[in-house]
Short mmCIF file of C-alpha atoms in Angstrom, two decimals:
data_model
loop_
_atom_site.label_atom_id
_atom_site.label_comp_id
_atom_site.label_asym_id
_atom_site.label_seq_id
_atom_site.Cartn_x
_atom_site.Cartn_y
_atom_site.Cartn_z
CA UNK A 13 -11.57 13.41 3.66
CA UNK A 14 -11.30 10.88 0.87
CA UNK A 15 -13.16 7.53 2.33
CA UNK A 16 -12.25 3.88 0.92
CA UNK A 17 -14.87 1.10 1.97
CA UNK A 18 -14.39 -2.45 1.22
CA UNK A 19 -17.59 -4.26 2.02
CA UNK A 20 -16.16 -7.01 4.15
CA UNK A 21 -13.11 -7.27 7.01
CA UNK A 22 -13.27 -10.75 7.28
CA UNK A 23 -14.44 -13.07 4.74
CA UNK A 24 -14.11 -17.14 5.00
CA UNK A 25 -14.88 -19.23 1.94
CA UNK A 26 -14.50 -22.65 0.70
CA UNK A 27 -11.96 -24.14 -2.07
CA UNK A 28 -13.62 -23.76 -5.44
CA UNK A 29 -16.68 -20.40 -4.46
CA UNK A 30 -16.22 -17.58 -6.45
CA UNK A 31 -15.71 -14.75 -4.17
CA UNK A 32 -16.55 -11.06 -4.86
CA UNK A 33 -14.58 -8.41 -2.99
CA UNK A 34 -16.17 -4.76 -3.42
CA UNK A 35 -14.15 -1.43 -3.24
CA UNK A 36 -15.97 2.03 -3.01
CA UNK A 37 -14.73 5.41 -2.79
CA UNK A 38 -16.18 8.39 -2.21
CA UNK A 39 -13.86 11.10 -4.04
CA UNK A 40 -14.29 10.77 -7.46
CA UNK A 41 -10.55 9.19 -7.87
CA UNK A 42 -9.77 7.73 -11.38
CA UNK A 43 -7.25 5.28 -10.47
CA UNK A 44 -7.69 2.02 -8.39
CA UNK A 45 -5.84 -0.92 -7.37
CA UNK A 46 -5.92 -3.98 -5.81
CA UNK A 47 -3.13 -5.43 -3.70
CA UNK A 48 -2.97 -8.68 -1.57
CA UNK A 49 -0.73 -8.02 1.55
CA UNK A 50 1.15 -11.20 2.67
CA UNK A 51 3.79 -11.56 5.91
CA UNK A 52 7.10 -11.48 4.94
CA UNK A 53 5.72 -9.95 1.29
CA UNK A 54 4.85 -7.11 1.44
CA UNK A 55 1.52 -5.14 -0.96
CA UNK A 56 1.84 -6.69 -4.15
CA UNK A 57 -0.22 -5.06 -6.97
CA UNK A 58 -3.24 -7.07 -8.49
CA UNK A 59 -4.56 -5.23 -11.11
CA UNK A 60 -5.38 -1.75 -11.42
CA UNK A 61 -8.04 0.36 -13.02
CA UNK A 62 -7.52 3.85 -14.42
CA UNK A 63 -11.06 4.68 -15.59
CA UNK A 64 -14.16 2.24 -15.85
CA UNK A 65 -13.94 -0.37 -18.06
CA UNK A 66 -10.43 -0.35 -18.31
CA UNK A 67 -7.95 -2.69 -16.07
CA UNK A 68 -4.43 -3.57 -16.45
CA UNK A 69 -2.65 -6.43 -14.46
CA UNK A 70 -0.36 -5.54 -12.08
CA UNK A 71 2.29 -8.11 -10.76
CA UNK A 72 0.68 -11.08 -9.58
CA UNK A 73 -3.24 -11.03 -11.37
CA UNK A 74 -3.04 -15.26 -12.07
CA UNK A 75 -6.47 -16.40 -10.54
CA UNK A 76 -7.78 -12.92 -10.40
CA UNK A 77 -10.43 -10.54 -12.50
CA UNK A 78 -11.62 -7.51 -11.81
CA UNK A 79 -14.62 -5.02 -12.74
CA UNK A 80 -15.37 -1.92 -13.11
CA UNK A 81 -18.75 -0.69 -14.04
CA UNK A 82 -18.64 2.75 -12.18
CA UNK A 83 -16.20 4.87 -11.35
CA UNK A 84 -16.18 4.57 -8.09
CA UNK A 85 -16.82 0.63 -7.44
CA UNK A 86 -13.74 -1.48 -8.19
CA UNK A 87 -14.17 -5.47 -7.96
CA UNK A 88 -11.95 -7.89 -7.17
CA UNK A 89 -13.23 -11.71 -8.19
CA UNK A 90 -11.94 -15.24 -7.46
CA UNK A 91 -13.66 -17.28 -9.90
CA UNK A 92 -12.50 -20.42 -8.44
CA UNK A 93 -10.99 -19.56 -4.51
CA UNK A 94 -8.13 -21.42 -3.62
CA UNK A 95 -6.12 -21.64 0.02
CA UNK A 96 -3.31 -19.50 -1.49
CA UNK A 97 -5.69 -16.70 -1.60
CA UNK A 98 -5.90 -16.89 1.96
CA UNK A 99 -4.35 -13.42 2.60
CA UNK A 100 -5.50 -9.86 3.53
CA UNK A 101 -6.64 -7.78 0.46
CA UNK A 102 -6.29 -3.87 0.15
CA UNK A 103 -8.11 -1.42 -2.11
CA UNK A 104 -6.62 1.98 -2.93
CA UNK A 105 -7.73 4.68 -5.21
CA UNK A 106 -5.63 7.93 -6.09
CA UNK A 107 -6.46 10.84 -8.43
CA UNK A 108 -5.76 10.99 -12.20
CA UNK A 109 -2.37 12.80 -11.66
CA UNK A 110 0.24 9.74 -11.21
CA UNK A 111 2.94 8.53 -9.11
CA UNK A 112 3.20 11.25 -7.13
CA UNK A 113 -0.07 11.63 -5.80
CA UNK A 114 -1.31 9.94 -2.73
CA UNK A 115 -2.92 6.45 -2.29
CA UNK A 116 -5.83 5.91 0.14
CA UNK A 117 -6.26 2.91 1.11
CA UNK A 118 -9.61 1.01 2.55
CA UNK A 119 -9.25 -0.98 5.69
CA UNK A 120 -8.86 -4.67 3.97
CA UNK A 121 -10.60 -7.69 3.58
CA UNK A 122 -8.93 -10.50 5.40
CA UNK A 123 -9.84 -13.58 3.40
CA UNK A 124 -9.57 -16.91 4.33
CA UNK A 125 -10.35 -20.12 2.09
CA UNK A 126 -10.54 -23.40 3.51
CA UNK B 22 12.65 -2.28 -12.83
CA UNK B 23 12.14 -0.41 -9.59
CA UNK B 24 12.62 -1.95 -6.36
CA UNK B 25 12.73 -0.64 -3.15
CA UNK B 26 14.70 -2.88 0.02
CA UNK B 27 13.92 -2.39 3.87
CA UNK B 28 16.38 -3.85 5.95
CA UNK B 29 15.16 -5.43 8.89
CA UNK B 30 11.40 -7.14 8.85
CA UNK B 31 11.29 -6.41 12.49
CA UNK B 32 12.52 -3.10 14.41
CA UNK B 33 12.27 -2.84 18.48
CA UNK B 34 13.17 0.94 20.41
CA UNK B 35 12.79 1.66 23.81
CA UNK B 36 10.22 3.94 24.43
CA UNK B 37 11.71 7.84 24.06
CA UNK B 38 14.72 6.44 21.70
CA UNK B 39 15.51 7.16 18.25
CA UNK B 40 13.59 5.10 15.70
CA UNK B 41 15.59 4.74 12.71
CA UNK B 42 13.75 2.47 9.30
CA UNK B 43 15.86 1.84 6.74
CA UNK B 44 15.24 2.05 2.78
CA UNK B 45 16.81 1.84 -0.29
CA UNK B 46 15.94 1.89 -3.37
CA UNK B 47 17.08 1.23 -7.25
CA UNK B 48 16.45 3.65 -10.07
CA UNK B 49 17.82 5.01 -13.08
CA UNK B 50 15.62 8.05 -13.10
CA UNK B 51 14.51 10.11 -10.00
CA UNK B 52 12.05 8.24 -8.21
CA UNK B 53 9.02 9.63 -6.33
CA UNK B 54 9.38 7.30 -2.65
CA UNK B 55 6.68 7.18 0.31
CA UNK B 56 6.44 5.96 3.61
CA UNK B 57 3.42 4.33 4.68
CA UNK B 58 2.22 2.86 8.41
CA UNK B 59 -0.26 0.51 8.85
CA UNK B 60 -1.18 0.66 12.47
CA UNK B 61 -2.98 -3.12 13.77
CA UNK B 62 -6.40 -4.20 11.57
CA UNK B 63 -6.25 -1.08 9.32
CA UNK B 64 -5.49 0.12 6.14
CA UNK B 65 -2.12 1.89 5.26
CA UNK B 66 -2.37 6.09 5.51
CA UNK B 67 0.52 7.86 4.40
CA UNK B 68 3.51 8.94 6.56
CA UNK B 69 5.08 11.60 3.95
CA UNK B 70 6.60 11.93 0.46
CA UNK B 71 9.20 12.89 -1.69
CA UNK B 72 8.22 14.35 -4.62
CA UNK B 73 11.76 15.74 -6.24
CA UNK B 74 11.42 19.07 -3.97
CA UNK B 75 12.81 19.32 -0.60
CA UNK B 76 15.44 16.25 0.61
CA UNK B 77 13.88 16.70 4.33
CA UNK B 78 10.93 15.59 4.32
CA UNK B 79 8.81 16.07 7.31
CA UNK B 80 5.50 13.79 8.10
CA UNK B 81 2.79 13.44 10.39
CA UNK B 82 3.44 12.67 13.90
CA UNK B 83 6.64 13.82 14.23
CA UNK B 84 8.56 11.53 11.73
CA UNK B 85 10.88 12.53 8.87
CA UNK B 86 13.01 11.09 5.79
CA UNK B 87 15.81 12.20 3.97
CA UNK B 88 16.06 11.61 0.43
CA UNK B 89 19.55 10.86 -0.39
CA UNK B 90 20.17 10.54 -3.79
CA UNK B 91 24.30 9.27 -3.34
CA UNK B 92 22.88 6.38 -1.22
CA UNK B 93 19.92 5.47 -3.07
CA UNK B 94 18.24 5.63 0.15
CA UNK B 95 15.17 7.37 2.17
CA UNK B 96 15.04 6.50 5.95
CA UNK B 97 12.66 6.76 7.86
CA UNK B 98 13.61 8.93 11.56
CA UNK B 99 11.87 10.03 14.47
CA UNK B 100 13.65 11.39 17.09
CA UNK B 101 11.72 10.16 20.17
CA UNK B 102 9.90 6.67 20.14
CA UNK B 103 5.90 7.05 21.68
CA UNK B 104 4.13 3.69 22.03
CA UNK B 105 1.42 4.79 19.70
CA UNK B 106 3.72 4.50 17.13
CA UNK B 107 3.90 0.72 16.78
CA UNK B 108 3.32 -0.40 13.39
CA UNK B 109 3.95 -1.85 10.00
CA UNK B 110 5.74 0.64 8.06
CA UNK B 111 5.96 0.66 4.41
CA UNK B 112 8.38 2.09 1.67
CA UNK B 113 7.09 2.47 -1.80
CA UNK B 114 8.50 3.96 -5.04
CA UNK B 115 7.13 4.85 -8.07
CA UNK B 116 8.75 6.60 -11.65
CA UNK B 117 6.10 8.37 -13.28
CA UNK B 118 3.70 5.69 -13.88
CA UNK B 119 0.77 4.76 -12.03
CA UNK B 120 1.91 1.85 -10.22
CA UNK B 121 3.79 1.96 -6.96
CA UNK B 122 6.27 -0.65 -5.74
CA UNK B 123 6.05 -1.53 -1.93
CA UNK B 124 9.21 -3.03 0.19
CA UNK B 125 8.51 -5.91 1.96
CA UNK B 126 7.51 -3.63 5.64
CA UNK B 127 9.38 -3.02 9.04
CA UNK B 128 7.02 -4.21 11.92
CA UNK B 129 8.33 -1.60 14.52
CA UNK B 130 7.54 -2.66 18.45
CA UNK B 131 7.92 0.10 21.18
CA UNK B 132 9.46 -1.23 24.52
CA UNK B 133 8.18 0.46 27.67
#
């Protein structure tokens, strides 16, 4: 089974830290993503990656950057948190092959910024 | 652009009733649509998928869609409601790119 870890569930920062989310997974998937998931919302797509080194911004990347070394870590930063990051963040990573193919998705970081 | 609606934020059945989510989407070209759950402090796993083959399109745990092209639309049906199945559910849709558009979920509660 294809496994997606992000390093932390919960995660509480102050205004102003840069924060590092971390996204593994374990099948050898070219494509990630980020997504934040807000009430009301919905996923909304960060940025995505669809081999290392290379990202693309998805809908919503202001305040966001993102690495990718290796092909199977994807990072997430917030160089300068702020409280409307407060929200639960989702990984995902999906085989070369596009839309069609599945997503698998880690459990989420839930962060919160005071 | 693609977009994909889900009417109703918040769904409630009686346990052993229909559950019936509701999506609809907007597209030019034939989409490729998903259904999603997200079951309490988890990640989403997929439901099922359409893919451009079959219009029925059955899932895990006993759920089902129809695509229906005339209505722009791919509900989301099972025909008897278990209380394990409370959740967020999710429609996405994607055209041939890599990027997938989510609706905005159905929180579905399961009266006893």
């Amino acid at each position: 089974d294809v496994k997606v870890t992000q390093s932390s569930r919960y995660l509480v920062k102050r205004t102003g830290e840069k924060v590092f989310l971390e996204c593994v997974q374990d099948m050898d998937h070219e494509n990630m993503f980020w997504y934040r998931q807000d009430p009301g919302l919905g996923l909304r797509l960060i940025y995505f990656s669809y081999d290392v080194k290379m990202k693309e911004k998805g809908d919503i990347p202001e305040g966001y950057s993102v690495s990718r070394e290796k092909k199977e870590r994807f990072s997430l930063i917030l160089e300068s948190a702020s409280t409307n990051q407060t929200s639960m963040y989702l990984c995902a990573s999906t085989p070369l092959t596009p839309i069609q193919e599945t997503q698998y998705f880690g459990p989420g970081t839930r962060l919160l910024v005071l | 652009a693609q977009s994909v609606t889900q009417l109703g934020s918040h769904v409630s059945v009686s346990e052993g009733a229909l559950v019936l989510l509701r999506c609809n989407y907007s597209s030019s070209v034939p989409p490729y649509l998903f259904w999603y759950v997200q079951y309490p402090n988890q990640g989403l796993q997929l439901l099922l998928k359409y893919t451009s083959a079959a219009t029925l399109v059955k899932g895990i745990n006993g759920f089902e869609a129809e695509f229906k092209k005339s209505e722009t639309s791919f509900h989301l049906t099972k025909p008897s409601a278990h209380m394990s199945d409370a959740a967020e559910y999710f429609c996405a849709v994607g055209f041939g790119n890599e990027k997938l558009t989510f609706g905005t979920g159905t929180r579905l509660t399961i009266i006893p």
